Every structure is written in structure tokens, then in C-alpha cells.
mmCIF file of C-alpha atoms in Angstrom:
data_model
loop_
_atom_site.group_PDB
_atom_site.id
_atom_site.type_symbol
_atom_site.label_atom_id
_atom_site.label_comp_id
_atom_site.label_asym_id
_atom_site.label_seq_id
_atom_site.Cartn_x
_atom_site.Cartn_y
_atom_site.Cartn_z
ATOM 1 C CA UNK A 579 0.019 0.204 0.149
ATOM 2 C CA UNK A 580 1.354 3.372 -0.868
ATOM 3 C CA UNK A 581 0.561 6.903 -2.500
ATOM 4 C CA UNK A 582 4.823 7.641 -2.029
ATOM 5 C CA UNK A 583 7.946 10.118 -2.765
ATOM 6 C CA UNK A 584 10.929 8.051 -2.878
ATOM 7 C CA UNK A 585 13.594 8.944 -0.160
ATOM 8 C CA UNK A 586 17.079 6.899 -0.414
ATOM 9 C CA UNK A 587 18.106 7.533 3.099
ATOM 10 C CA UNK A 588 18.212 5.302 6.395
ATOM 11 C CA UNK A 589 15.249 5.217 7.790
ATOM 12 C CA UNK A 590 14.612 6.064 11.535
ATOM 13 C CA UNK A 591 12.681 3.782 13.496
ATOM 14 C CA UNK A 592 10.297 5.650 16.048
ATOM 15 C CA UNK A 593 8.037 3.343 17.453
ATOM 16 C CA UNK A 594 7.748 -0.670 18.647
ATOM 17 C CA UNK A 595 4.768 -2.472 19.140
ATOM 18 C CA UNK A 596 3.375 -5.341 21.287
ATOM 19 C CA UNK A 597 4.316 -8.937 19.218
ATOM 20 C CA UNK A 598 1.594 -10.363 17.175
ATOM 21 C CA UNK A 599 -1.272 -12.204 17.294
ATOM 22 C CA UNK A 600 -0.575 -15.541 16.142
ATOM 23 C CA UNK A 601 -1.590 -15.458 12.457
ATOM 24 C CA UNK A 602 -3.962 -12.664 12.497
ATOM 25 C CA UNK A 603 -3.368 -9.600 10.667
ATOM 26 C CA UNK A 604 -2.741 -7.188 13.605
ATOM 27 C CA UNK A 605 -2.813 -3.501 13.705
ATOM 28 C CA UNK A 606 -1.659 -3.583 17.314
ATOM 29 C CA UNK A 607 1.556 -5.070 16.009
ATOM 30 C CA UNK A 608 2.575 -1.910 13.395
ATOM 31 C CA UNK A 609 5.729 -1.269 13.379
ATOM 32 C CA UNK A 610 7.652 2.295 11.912
ATOM 33 C CA UNK A 611 10.589 2.732 10.148
ATOM 34 C CA UNK A 612 10.264 6.287 9.012
ATOM 35 C CA UNK A 613 12.384 8.403 7.312
ATOM 36 C CA UNK A 614 12.987 11.646 8.849
ATOM 37 C CA UNK A 615 11.213 14.496 7.545
ATOM 38 C CA UNK A 616 14.086 16.802 7.021
ATOM 39 C CA UNK A 617 15.277 14.170 4.650
ATOM 40 C CA UNK A 618 12.494 13.318 2.519
ATOM 41 C CA UNK A 619 11.919 14.802 -1.117
ATOM 42 C CA UNK A 620 9.306 17.859 -1.212
ATOM 43 C CA UNK A 621 5.888 17.339 -1.723
ATOM 44 C CA UNK A 622 4.700 18.925 -5.196
ATOM 45 C CA UNK A 623 2.148 21.350 -4.974
ATOM 46 C CA UNK A 624 -1.322 20.420 -5.146
ATOM 47 C CA UNK A 625 -1.649 21.582 -9.092
ATOM 48 C CA UNK A 626 1.884 20.228 -9.736
ATOM 49 C CA UNK A 627 1.835 17.978 -13.131
ATOM 50 C CA UNK A 628 3.953 15.678 -11.351
ATOM 51 C CA UNK A 629 0.990 14.624 -9.140
ATOM 52 C CA UNK A 630 -1.012 13.652 -12.279
ATOM 53 C CA UNK A 631 1.986 11.232 -13.436
ATOM 54 C CA UNK A 632 1.094 8.943 -10.792
ATOM 55 C CA UNK A 633 4.913 8.558 -10.269
ATOM 56 C CA UNK A 634 4.728 10.693 -7.574
ATOM 57 C CA UNK A 635 5.230 8.767 -4.087
ATOM 58 C CA UNK A 636 4.601 9.557 -0.513
ATOM 59 C CA UNK A 637 8.022 8.616 1.573
ATOM 60 C CA UNK A 638 6.192 5.669 3.118
ATOM 61 C CA UNK A 639 4.559 2.434 2.398
ATOM 62 C CA UNK A 640 3.207 -0.603 4.488
ATOM 63 C CA UNK A 641 3.841 -4.322 3.948
ATOM 64 C CA UNK A 642 2.516 -7.782 5.633
ATOM 65 C CA UNK A 643 3.879 -11.051 5.213
ATOM 66 C CA UNK A 644 1.697 -13.890 4.820
ATOM 67 C CA UNK A 645 3.502 -17.664 5.232
ATOM 68 C CA UNK A 646 1.165 -20.588 4.520
ATOM 69 C CA UNK A 647 3.023 -22.104 8.088
ATOM 70 C CA UNK A 648 2.122 -19.177 10.381
ATOM 71 C CA UNK A 649 -0.118 -16.917 8.821
ATOM 72 C CA UNK A 650 0.201 -13.015 8.571
ATOM 73 C CA UNK A 651 3.423 -11.564 10.591
ATOM 74 C CA UNK A 652 3.401 -7.552 11.564
ATOM 75 C CA UNK A 653 2.786 -4.969 9.316
ATOM 76 C CA UNK A 654 5.482 -2.860 8.857
ATOM 77 C CA UNK A 655 5.520 0.979 7.504
ATOM 78 C CA UNK A 656 8.492 1.059 5.953
ATOM 79 C CA UNK A 657 10.880 3.670 3.312
ATOM 80 C CA UNK A 658 9.523 3.370 0.344
ATOM 81 C CA UNK A 659 11.174 1.389 -2.268
ATOM 82 C CA UNK A 660 11.362 -1.996 -4.802
ATOM 83 C CA UNK A 661 9.805 -5.273 -3.786
ATOM 84 C CA UNK A 662 12.020 -8.582 -3.957
ATOM 85 C CA UNK A 663 9.892 -11.063 -6.018
ATOM 86 C CA UNK A 664 11.311 -14.319 -7.549
ATOM 87 C CA UNK A 665 10.954 -15.205 -11.365
ATOM 88 C CA UNK A 666 8.703 -17.828 -10.064
ATOM 89 C CA UNK A 667 6.689 -15.753 -7.953
ATOM 90 C CA UNK A 668 2.631 -16.793 -8.647
ATOM 91 C CA UNK A 669 2.061 -13.048 -9.655
ATOM 92 C CA UNK A 670 4.152 -12.889 -12.580
ATOM 93 C CA UNK A 671 2.456 -16.293 -14.058
ATOM 94 C CA UNK A 672 -0.976 -16.410 -13.144
ATOM 95 C CA UNK A 673 -1.892 -12.856 -12.028
ATOM 96 C CA UNK A 674 -2.331 -13.924 -8.398
ATOM 97 C CA UNK A 675 -2.967 -9.859 -7.336
ATOM 98 C CA UNK A 676 -5.823 -7.550 -6.362
ATOM 99 C CA UNK A 677 -6.053 -4.089 -5.640
ATOM 100 C CA UNK A 678 -8.408 -1.682 -3.996
ATOM 101 C CA UNK A 679 -9.452 1.776 -5.046
ATOM 102 C CA UNK A 680 -9.777 4.232 -2.096
ATOM 103 C CA UNK A 681 -9.183 8.210 -1.244
ATOM 104 C CA UNK A 682 -8.354 9.929 1.736
ATOM 105 C CA UNK A 683 -10.026 13.622 2.055
ATOM 106 C CA UNK A 684 -9.052 16.907 3.645
ATOM 107 C CA UNK A 685 -12.142 18.399 4.619
ATOM 108 C CA UNK A 686 -12.810 21.847 5.216
ATOM 109 C CA UNK A 687 -13.291 21.118 9.100
ATOM 110 C CA UNK A 688 -9.040 20.193 8.477
ATOM 111 C CA UNK A 689 -10.461 16.525 9.303
ATOM 112 C CA UNK A 690 -9.140 13.358 7.629
ATOM 113 C CA UNK A 691 -11.673 11.179 6.698
ATOM 114 C CA UNK A 692 -11.890 7.888 4.460
ATOM 115 C CA UNK A 693 -15.162 6.944 1.942
ATOM 116 C CA UNK A 694 -16.864 4.044 3.322
ATOM 117 C CA UNK A 695 -13.617 2.480 3.815
ATOM 118 C CA UNK A 696 -15.204 -0.916 5.333
ATOM 119 C CA UNK A 697 -17.006 -1.682 1.985
ATOM 120 C CA UNK A 698 -13.392 -1.532 0.432
ATOM 121 C CA UNK A 699 -12.098 -3.777 2.846
ATOM 122 C CA UNK A 700 -14.648 -6.679 2.323
ATOM 123 C CA UNK A 701 -14.451 -6.180 -1.488
ATOM 124 C CA UNK A 702 -10.613 -6.264 -1.341
ATOM 125 C CA UNK A 703 -11.221 -9.697 0.895
ATOM 126 C CA UNK A 704 -13.643 -10.989 -1.826
ATOM 127 C CA UNK A 705 -11.149 -10.008 -4.480
ATOM 128 C CA UNK A 706 -8.300 -12.278 -2.768
ATOM 129 C CA UNK A 707 -10.699 -15.151 -2.604
ATOM 130 C CA UNK A 708 -11.672 -14.979 -6.231
ATOM 131 C CA UNK A 709 -7.787 -15.590 -7.150
ATOM 132 C CA UNK A 710 -6.493 -17.718 -4.150
ATOM 133 C CA UNK A 711 -4.912 -15.362 -1.975
ATOM 134 C CA UNK A 712 -5.592 -15.086 2.351
ATOM 135 C CA UNK A 713 -7.929 -13.486 3.854
ATOM 136 C CA UNK A 714 -7.467 -11.144 6.566
ATOM 137 C CA UNK A 715 -8.776 -9.229 9.285
ATOM 138 C CA UNK A 716 -10.834 -6.402 7.531
ATOM 139 C CA UNK A 717 -11.199 -4.372 10.825
ATOM 140 C CA UNK A 718 -6.979 -4.607 11.196
ATOM 141 C CA UNK A 719 -6.662 -3.695 7.844
ATOM 142 C CA UNK A 720 -8.656 -0.138 8.190
ATOM 143 C CA UNK A 721 -6.750 0.239 11.011
ATOM 144 C CA UNK A 722 -3.133 -0.066 9.521
ATOM 145 C CA UNK A 723 -4.429 2.328 6.447
ATOM 146 C CA UNK A 724 -5.634 4.894 9.001
ATOM 147 C CA UNK A 725 -2.206 4.929 10.820
ATOM 148 C CA UNK A 726 -0.522 4.974 7.657
ATOM 149 C CA UNK A 727 -2.511 8.134 6.139
ATOM 150 C CA UNK A 728 -2.593 9.869 9.798
ATOM 151 C CA UNK A 729 1.457 10.302 9.439
ATOM 152 C CA UNK A 730 1.542 10.635 5.375
ATOM 153 C CA UNK A 731 -1.401 13.276 5.331
ATOM 154 C CA UNK A 732 0.626 15.514 7.073
ATOM 155 C CA UNK A 733 3.030 16.445 4.668
ATOM 156 C CA UNK A 734 0.603 15.185 1.667
ATOM 157 C CA UNK A 735 -2.267 16.226 2.096
ATOM 158 C CA UNK A 736 -2.508 19.891 3.896
ATOM 159 C CA UNK A 737 -4.821 21.896 1.807
ATOM 160 C CA UNK A 738 -8.566 21.329 2.792
ATOM 161 C CA UNK A 739 -10.541 20.069 0.085
ATOM 162 C CA UNK A 740 -8.077 18.101 -1.225
ATOM 163 C CA UNK A 741 -7.344 13.932 -1.536
ATOM 164 C CA UNK A 742 -5.172 11.610 -1.772
ATOM 165 C CA UNK A 743 -4.837 7.996 -3.088
ATOM 166 C CA UNK A 744 -3.741 4.896 -1.399
ATOM 167 C CA UNK A 745 -3.379 1.648 -3.282
ATOM 168 C CA UNK A 746 -3.687 -1.677 -1.396
ATOM 169 C CA UNK A 747 -2.669 -4.328 -3.440
ATOM 170 C CA UNK A 748 -2.068 -8.348 -2.117
ATOM 171 C CA UNK A 749 -0.028 -10.262 -4.306
ATOM 172 C CA UNK A 750 1.178 -13.880 -4.291
ATOM 173 C CA UNK A 751 5.150 -13.879 -4.245
ATOM 174 C CA UNK A 752 4.944 -17.914 -4.131
ATOM 175 C CA UNK A 753 5.367 -20.778 -6.780
ATOM 176 C CA UNK A 754 1.526 -22.650 -6.838
ATOM 177 C CA UNK A 755 -0.768 -23.907 -9.677
ATOM 178 C CA UNK A 756 -4.232 -24.524 -8.666
ATOM 179 C CA UNK A 757 -7.341 -25.518 -11.111
ATOM 180 C CA UNK A 758 -10.773 -25.207 -8.932
ATOM 181 C CA UNK A 759 -13.744 -26.305 -10.662
ATOM 182 C CA UNK A 760 -15.030 -23.079 -11.499
ATOM 183 C CA UNK A 761 -12.903 -23.715 -15.017
ATOM 184 C CA UNK A 762 -15.163 -26.665 -15.592
ATOM 185 C CA UNK A 763 -18.370 -24.554 -15.726
ATOM 186 C CA UNK A 764 -17.388 -22.705 -18.772
ATOM 187 C CA UNK A 765 -16.124 -19.265 -18.899
ATOM 188 C CA UNK A 766 -14.632 -17.489 -15.749
ATOM 189 C CA UNK A 767 -15.796 -13.617 -15.382
ATOM 190 C CA UNK A 768 -13.754 -11.690 -13.164
ATOM 191 C CA UNK A 769 -15.917 -8.372 -13.514
ATOM 192 C CA UNK A 770 -17.204 -8.616 -9.684
ATOM 193 C CA UNK A 771 -13.791 -8.757 -8.212
ATOM 194 C CA UNK A 772 -10.506 -5.685 -8.528
ATOM 195 C CA UNK A 773 -7.999 -8.355 -9.438
ATOM 196 C CA UNK A 774 -5.253 -7.317 -12.014
ATOM 197 C CA UNK A 775 -6.242 -10.110 -14.445
ATOM 198 C CA UNK A 776 -9.405 -7.601 -15.502
ATOM 199 C CA UNK A 777 -7.624 -4.436 -16.348
ATOM 200 C CA UNK A 778 -4.404 -5.428 -17.945
ATOM 201 C CA UNK A 779 -5.951 -6.610 -21.420
ATOM 202 C CA UNK A 780 -8.396 -3.733 -21.176
ATOM 203 C CA UNK A 781 -5.621 -1.393 -22.270
ATOM 204 C CA UNK A 782 -5.463 -2.392 -25.983
ATOM 205 C CA UNK A 783 -9.186 -1.579 -26.044
ATOM 206 C CA UNK A 784 -8.124 1.786 -24.388
ATOM 207 C CA UNK A 785 -5.733 2.884 -26.441
ATOM 208 C CA UNK A 786 -7.984 2.730 -29.727
ATOM 209 C CA UNK A 787 -10.510 4.985 -27.558
ATOM 210 C CA UNK A 788 -8.253 7.410 -27.893
ATOM 211 C CA UNK A 789 -7.625 7.082 -31.223
ATOM 212 C CA UNK A 790 -11.157 7.645 -31.764
ATOM 213 C CA UNK A 791 -10.601 11.049 -29.424
ATOM 214 C CA UNK A 792 -12.371 9.138 -26.356
ATOM 215 C CA UNK A 793 -11.289 9.191 -23.372
ATOM 216 C CA UNK A 794 -12.960 5.608 -22.323
ATOM 217 C CA UNK A 795 -14.238 2.388 -23.427
ATOM 218 C CA UNK A 796 -17.919 1.271 -23.172
ATOM 219 C CA UNK A 797 -17.852 -2.352 -22.352
ATOM 220 C CA UNK A 798 -20.881 -4.168 -24.377
ATOM 221 C CA UNK A 799 -21.326 -8.045 -23.281
ATOM 222 C CA UNK A 800 -22.483 -10.660 -25.485
ATOM 223 C CA UNK A 801 -24.448 -10.513 -28.692
ATOM 224 C CA UNK A 802 -27.712 -8.142 -27.029
ATOM 225 C CA UNK A 803 -24.354 -5.643 -26.706
ATOM 226 C CA UNK A 804 -25.175 -5.078 -22.887
ATOM 227 C CA UNK A 805 -23.905 -2.068 -21.322
ATOM 228 C CA UNK A 806 -21.608 -2.633 -18.409
ATOM 229 C CA UNK A 807 -18.958 -0.779 -17.215
ATOM 230 C CA UNK A 808 -17.015 2.305 -19.537
ATOM 231 C CA UNK A 809 -12.908 1.841 -18.791
ATOM 232 C CA UNK A 810 -12.714 0.891 -14.954
ATOM 233 C CA UNK A 811 -16.124 3.036 -14.090
ATOM 234 C CA UNK A 812 -19.653 1.615 -13.557
ATOM 235 C CA UNK A 813 -22.205 3.337 -16.073
ATOM 236 C CA UNK A 814 -25.542 5.077 -15.707
ATOM 237 C CA UNK A 815 -28.294 6.854 -17.841
ATOM 238 C CA UNK A 816 -30.676 9.060 -17.022
ATOM 239 C CA UNK A 817 -33.902 8.579 -19.905
ATOM 240 C CA UNK A 818 -37.753 8.672 -19.674
ATOM 241 C CA UNK A 819 -39.570 5.558 -19.992
ATOM 242 C CA UNK A 820 -40.869 5.002 -23.450
ATOM 243 C CA UNK A 821 -44.586 6.245 -23.646
ATOM 244 C CA UNK A 822 -44.509 7.826 -20.381
ATOM 245 C CA UNK A 823 -43.311 10.698 -18.637
ATOM 246 C CA UNK A 824 -41.516 8.759 -15.869
ATOM 247 C CA UNK A 825 -37.726 9.013 -15.628
ATOM 248 C CA UNK A 826 -35.808 6.439 -14.824
ATOM 249 C CA UNK A 827 -32.031 6.045 -13.397
ATOM 250 C CA UNK A 828 -30.906 2.840 -14.942
ATOM 251 C CA UNK A 829 -27.541 0.812 -14.398
ATOM 252 C CA UNK A 830 -26.671 -2.552 -14.806
ATOM 253 C CA UNK A 831 -27.553 -5.011 -12.097
ATOM 254 C CA UNK A 832 -24.825 -7.159 -9.926
ATOM 255 C CA UNK A 833 -26.538 -10.463 -10.400
ATOM 256 C CA UNK A 834 -24.681 -11.678 -13.671
ATOM 257 C CA UNK A 835 -21.097 -10.796 -12.097
ATOM 258 C CA UNK A 836 -19.974 -9.102 -15.097
ATOM 259 C CA UNK A 837 -19.733 -5.617 -13.635
ATOM 260 C CA UNK A 838 -17.912 -4.135 -10.570
ATOM 261 C CA UNK A 839 -20.214 -3.552 -6.944
ATOM 262 C CA UNK A 840 -18.525 -0.270 -6.944
ATOM 263 C CA UNK A 841 -18.723 2.184 -3.548
ATOM 264 C CA UNK A 842 -19.550 5.248 -5.158
ATOM 265 C CA UNK A 843 -22.383 3.135 -7.727
ATOM 266 C CA UNK A 844 -23.624 2.150 -4.337
ATOM 267 C CA UNK A 845 -23.296 5.007 -2.578
ATOM 268 C CA UNK A 846 -25.324 6.683 -6.009
ATOM 269 C CA UNK A 847 -28.122 4.654 -5.647
ATOM 270 C CA UNK A 848 -28.744 4.709 -2.330
ATOM 271 C CA UNK A 849 -28.214 8.423 -2.171
ATOM 272 C CA UNK A 850 -30.866 8.719 -5.341
ATOM 273 C CA UNK A 851 -33.693 6.286 -3.677
ATOM 274 C CA UNK A 852 -33.493 8.484 -0.460
ATOM 275 C CA UNK A 853 -33.433 11.894 -1.885
ATOM 276 C CA UNK A 854 -34.548 12.051 -6.093
ATOM 277 C CA UNK A 855 -36.683 8.650 -5.806
ATOM 278 C CA UNK A 856 -40.342 8.632 -6.309
ATOM 279 C CA UNK A 857 -40.515 7.381 -2.826
ATOM 280 C CA UNK A 858 -38.768 9.585 -1.265
ATOM 281 C CA UNK A 859 -39.977 11.467 2.134
ATOM 282 C CA UNK A 860 -37.876 13.942 1.437
ATOM 283 C CA UNK A 861 -37.066 15.642 -1.435
ATOM 284 C CA UNK A 862 -33.889 17.526 -1.497
ATOM 285 C CA UNK A 863 -33.602 19.084 -4.733
ATOM 286 C CA UNK A 864 -35.791 20.586 -7.629
ATOM 287 C CA UNK A 865 -35.178 17.752 -10.056
ATOM 288 C CA UNK A 866 -38.192 15.878 -11.548
ATOM 289 C CA UNK A 867 -38.237 12.505 -9.413
ATOM 290 C CA UNK A 868 -36.661 9.062 -10.671
ATOM 291 C CA UNK A 869 -37.307 5.835 -10.834
ATOM 292 C CA UNK A 870 -33.948 3.890 -9.544
ATOM 293 C CA UNK A 871 -33.647 0.546 -11.935
ATOM 294 C CA UNK A 872 -31.006 -2.141 -11.908
ATOM 295 C CA UNK A 873 -31.138 -4.314 -14.836
ATOM 296 C CA UNK A 874 -29.370 -5.112 -17.763
ATOM 297 C CA UNK A 875 -29.804 -3.072 -20.981
ATOM 298 C CA UNK A 876 -28.486 -2.705 -23.890
ATOM 299 C CA UNK A 877 -26.488 -0.260 -26.159
ATOM 300 C CA UNK A 878 -29.566 -0.648 -28.585
ATOM 301 C CA UNK A 879 -31.814 1.049 -26.162
ATOM 302 C CA UNK A 880 -29.531 4.300 -25.481
ATOM 303 C CA UNK A 881 -30.093 4.602 -29.288
ATOM 304 C CA UNK A 882 -33.568 4.102 -29.351
ATOM 305 C CA UNK A 883 -34.014 6.849 -26.058
ATOM 306 C CA UNK A 884 -31.686 9.515 -27.989
ATOM 307 C CA UNK A 885 -33.755 8.309 -31.527
ATOM 308 C CA UNK A 886 -36.974 9.091 -29.355
ATOM 309 C CA UNK A 887 -35.923 12.108 -27.800
ATOM 310 C CA UNK A 888 -35.579 10.662 -24.068
ATOM 311 C CA UNK A 889 -32.262 10.587 -23.323
ATOM 312 C CA UNK A 890 -31.437 13.123 -20.943
ATOM 313 C CA UNK A 891 -27.891 12.142 -19.748
ATOM 314 C CA UNK A 892 -25.092 9.484 -19.006
ATOM 315 C CA UNK A 893 -22.160 9.781 -16.389
ATOM 316 C CA UNK A 894 -19.439 7.716 -14.785
ATOM 317 C CA UNK A 895 -18.287 6.452 -11.252
ATOM 318 C CA UNK A 896 -15.542 4.869 -9.673
ATOM 319 C CA UNK A 897 -12.781 6.065 -7.326
ATOM 320 C CA UNK A 898 -10.634 7.754 -10.294
ATOM 321 C CA UNK A 899 -13.164 9.313 -12.227
ATOM 322 C CA UNK A 900 -15.795 10.181 -9.127
ATOM 323 C CA UNK A 901 -19.145 11.191 -10.929
ATOM 324 C CA UNK A 902 -18.235 12.619 -14.792
ATOM 325 C CA UNK A 903 -20.613 13.147 -17.331
ATOM 326 C CA UNK A 904 -20.427 11.877 -20.954
ATOM 327 C CA UNK A 905 -20.276 14.038 -24.016
ATOM 328 C CA UNK A 906 -20.838 11.498 -26.539
ATOM 329 C CA UNK A 907 -20.722 7.716 -27.389
ATOM 330 C CA UNK A 908 -18.985 6.349 -30.520
ATOM 331 C CA UNK A 909 -20.657 3.214 -31.550
ATOM 332 C CA UNK A 910 -20.124 1.791 -34.750
ATOM 333 C CA UNK A 911 -21.304 4.425 -37.345
ATOM 334 C CA UNK A 912 -23.949 6.105 -34.617
ATOM 335 C CA UNK A 913 -22.796 9.142 -32.515
ATOM 336 C CA UNK A 914 -24.831 9.901 -29.703
ATOM 337 C CA UNK A 915 -24.124 13.334 -28.033
ATOM 338 C CA UNK A 916 -25.205 15.585 -25.185
ATOM 339 C CA UNK A 917 -26.826 18.321 -24.964
ATOM 340 C CA UNK A 918 -23.380 20.810 -23.860
ATOM 341 C CA UNK A 919 -23.076 24.162 -21.618
ATOM 342 C CA UNK A 920 -20.658 26.710 -22.438
ATOM 343 C CA UNK A 921 -18.916 27.674 -18.758
ATOM 344 C CA UNK A 922 -17.523 31.441 -17.748
ATOM 345 C CA UNK A 923 -13.775 30.225 -19.071
ATOM 346 C CA UNK A 924 -14.862 29.156 -22.530
ATOM 347 C CA UNK A 925 -15.323 25.241 -21.857
ATOM 348 C CA UNK A 926 -17.784 23.161 -22.537
ATOM 349 C CA UNK A 927 -19.329 20.439 -20.314
ATOM 350 C CA UNK A 928 -22.309 18.326 -20.451
ATOM 351 C CA UNK A 929 -26.000 19.104 -19.225
ATOM 352 C CA UNK A 930 -25.718 16.677 -16.401
ATOM 353 C CA UNK A 931 -28.501 17.501 -13.459
ATOM 354 C CA UNK A 932 -28.677 14.819 -11.908
ATOM 355 C CA UNK A 933 -24.917 13.283 -11.850
ATOM 356 C CA UNK A 934 -24.060 16.997 -10.663
ATOM 357 C CA UNK A 935 -26.631 16.928 -7.568
ATOM 358 C CA UNK A 936 -25.477 13.181 -6.782
ATOM 359 C CA UNK A 937 -21.610 14.475 -7.221
ATOM 360 C CA UNK A 938 -22.279 17.342 -4.931
ATOM 361 C CA UNK A 939 -23.620 15.684 -2.520
ATOM 362 C CA UNK A 940 -20.917 13.181 -2.172
ATOM 363 C CA UNK A 941 -18.219 15.370 -1.723
ATOM 364 C CA UNK A 942 -20.390 17.051 1.014
ATOM 365 C CA UNK A 943 -19.787 13.893 2.613
ATOM 366 C CA UNK A 944 -16.465 13.519 1.665
ATOM 367 C CA UNK A 945 -15.289 16.670 2.943
ATOM 368 C CA UNK A 946 -17.298 17.164 6.030
ATOM 369 C CA UNK A 947 -20.244 19.671 4.776
ATOM 370 C CA UNK A 948 -22.560 16.874 5.696
ATOM 371 C CA UNK A 949 -22.107 14.969 9.096
ATOM 372 C CA UNK A 950 -22.698 11.571 7.432
ATOM 373 C CA UNK A 951 -22.275 7.939 8.597
ATOM 374 C CA UNK A 952 -20.371 6.944 5.878
ATOM 375 C CA UNK A 953 -17.536 8.990 6.634
ATOM 376 C CA UNK A 954 -14.552 7.544 8.992
ATOM 377 C CA UNK A 955 -12.637 10.650 10.604
ATOM 378 C CA UNK A 956 -8.938 9.357 11.203
ATOM 379 C CA UNK A 957 -7.554 10.472 14.149
ATOM 380 C CA UNK A 958 -4.687 12.717 13.568
ATOM 381 C CA UNK A 959 -1.362 12.957 15.228
#
């Protein structure tokens, strides 16, 4: 786990913990082997281009080793650097790797918050099981992440209203081969898990998308061209139902296991049901009420909605993209365009009344403008 600035200097041990409970991931046993702040590299500014390269790293990372004979060893916060892998490591041959998407937010009240991080820990556990990696105590992992961020965010996240992205990635370092019964049942789908095997092959399609002046690939499944995800993000459409004035917010259901149970996705659906739906007792916007629907839907349905004049907006959601409206979809010889608004600075942005409202509500929770149970406040040192 590390969002981190390399510092090739002698580390300094600042505290020693109690021994770890045998075999269990134990936050209380975490050791801290830290680089003195005076010897760490300068933190790039909030709007420095270096931050966008994803090569600007904080000074430290956390690692914890699991062994089949003894279980989890004590987690260590150590200087950011290389990890040692043998050529026979299973991650290099069979993609036995998982990861999580998470951000930490510096609120307008100066507090540090994670957004529903217990769901990240739960999903990471599910992803580990999908590629035969060891399980862990989810509450312990959350405490480890919080301890790490409490230290790193002092330097890397001082500005209110900013965020930082820690990355958690278990990987297999031993050599083994498992052939589970799943492979006897037919094609194996990994869309519901955050594992490297789901994302690497997508890079070819992503390159083609950019060749066509598009920023993401809209993934369509099967002969019916069912809409699944856009890049690594969940996909939503807002339209009027055929022969009706009812407005629907539609996204692919999870029962097929081909889309990720995104935490931003889940939060959008829950907030929409609470604040925007026709059944809501406390409508909190001036928008027309909507029905929230999770079901398979096709690209043909989107095209038909545009043809009929029923298509209102489309948007994507995820940790990296957060909530972003779609301006155009290119499909074969068809171009689906959305109304645009010219902003004061001259750039154009898609009209997105529903997604922009949902985005504003979620930002209020993430940055502390709204006190909400989804926010996990980190105790700062």
C-alpha cells in the first residue's frame, strides 16, 4: 500500500509495538521505520503536473507478509522502495494479485476522512478469495490504513478540499498452480472482483478509444450488446421511459457478476433512492423525481432513447473518475451526443442535472460539509 516520494536515506525507527497475535493480521503489532522529514523529498504542489503522472509517491509504504505455515506477520511501515520477487512468483505467471480503489479526503474542517472504507476492505477480501490469496481481518486492515495515512497526510494532504489515493495490493510471491472446478463450468468472469487480470487486457481497447478522440471504452457484453462498464467505471443512464413521463436512473445489475460492485455506484443508488426517488419522503432537490432501476440494458436501448428524444444524460462513477458526465458515445457508425453548456472560462461541459446533484451531495459527505455515517474520521497525530 503506498501513494508515496522516494527517499533513499537511512530510516529511523520511531516506535515498537506489541508482538502480533499468532497468524492474524494485527494493527497493534505494526512497526514504524520512518524517514526523518528533513530527509524526505519535497512534496509537489496540489496542482503540480507531477501529481498527475502517478509517479509522485509518499515517503513510505506498508507491507505485511503472509506465510502458509504461520499466517500473517507484523505489518511494517517502511521507506518506499522496490519489492523483491523471484522469477517464479505466482503473480508474474498467473496474475494472483488484487487491489483496491480508495481516497482519503482533507475536509473543510481540516479533518481527514475515508469514504465507506469498510466496504473497500470487504471487497478486497472478496477479490483475494477470487484469486486464491489469503484472507485477513478487515477491521485490522482499516486501522493499519488509518495509521499510515495519519502520518503521510501531514505532508501530502495539508490543503482543505484535496484528496490523496492510497493503493492496497495483495500479491502472490510463491509458486503454485490451482485448477478449481470453476473452469469446468464454462467461461470465468472476473468483473465483480478488483484483480489485475481484469484490467491488463483492457489497455489495448483503451488505446483504440484514444485514437478515436474518446477518453474511455464502453464495454458491451454478448450478442445483445449489454452495457456493463466504461473503462474501469460503473455506467449510468438517465432517460424517460417509453410512452411515459417517468424518468429512470438505470445501471447494470450485479447478478450477472460482470460489473463491479462499486462503492461510488452503491452510494449513488442509495442517495438517489433516499433523496430523488418518487418514493422519497424528503426530496432534497428541485429535480423531477426518478425511479432507480438496476437491470441489464443494451446499447440499442440508448440509441433508441436518443432517437426518441428521451435520453437525458449518461455518467460514469468510480474512485478515480468520481462522477463524470458523458459528452459523446461513438458506436459503429452511430454518434450519441449530449447537450453541452459553455462555462465562464469557455470550455464546454455536458448538461448533467442529476449526476451533478449526486456529485455535490457525495462531496459534502467526503469533505465534512455534511455529517454522515459513511465518513470514517482518521485520528491525526
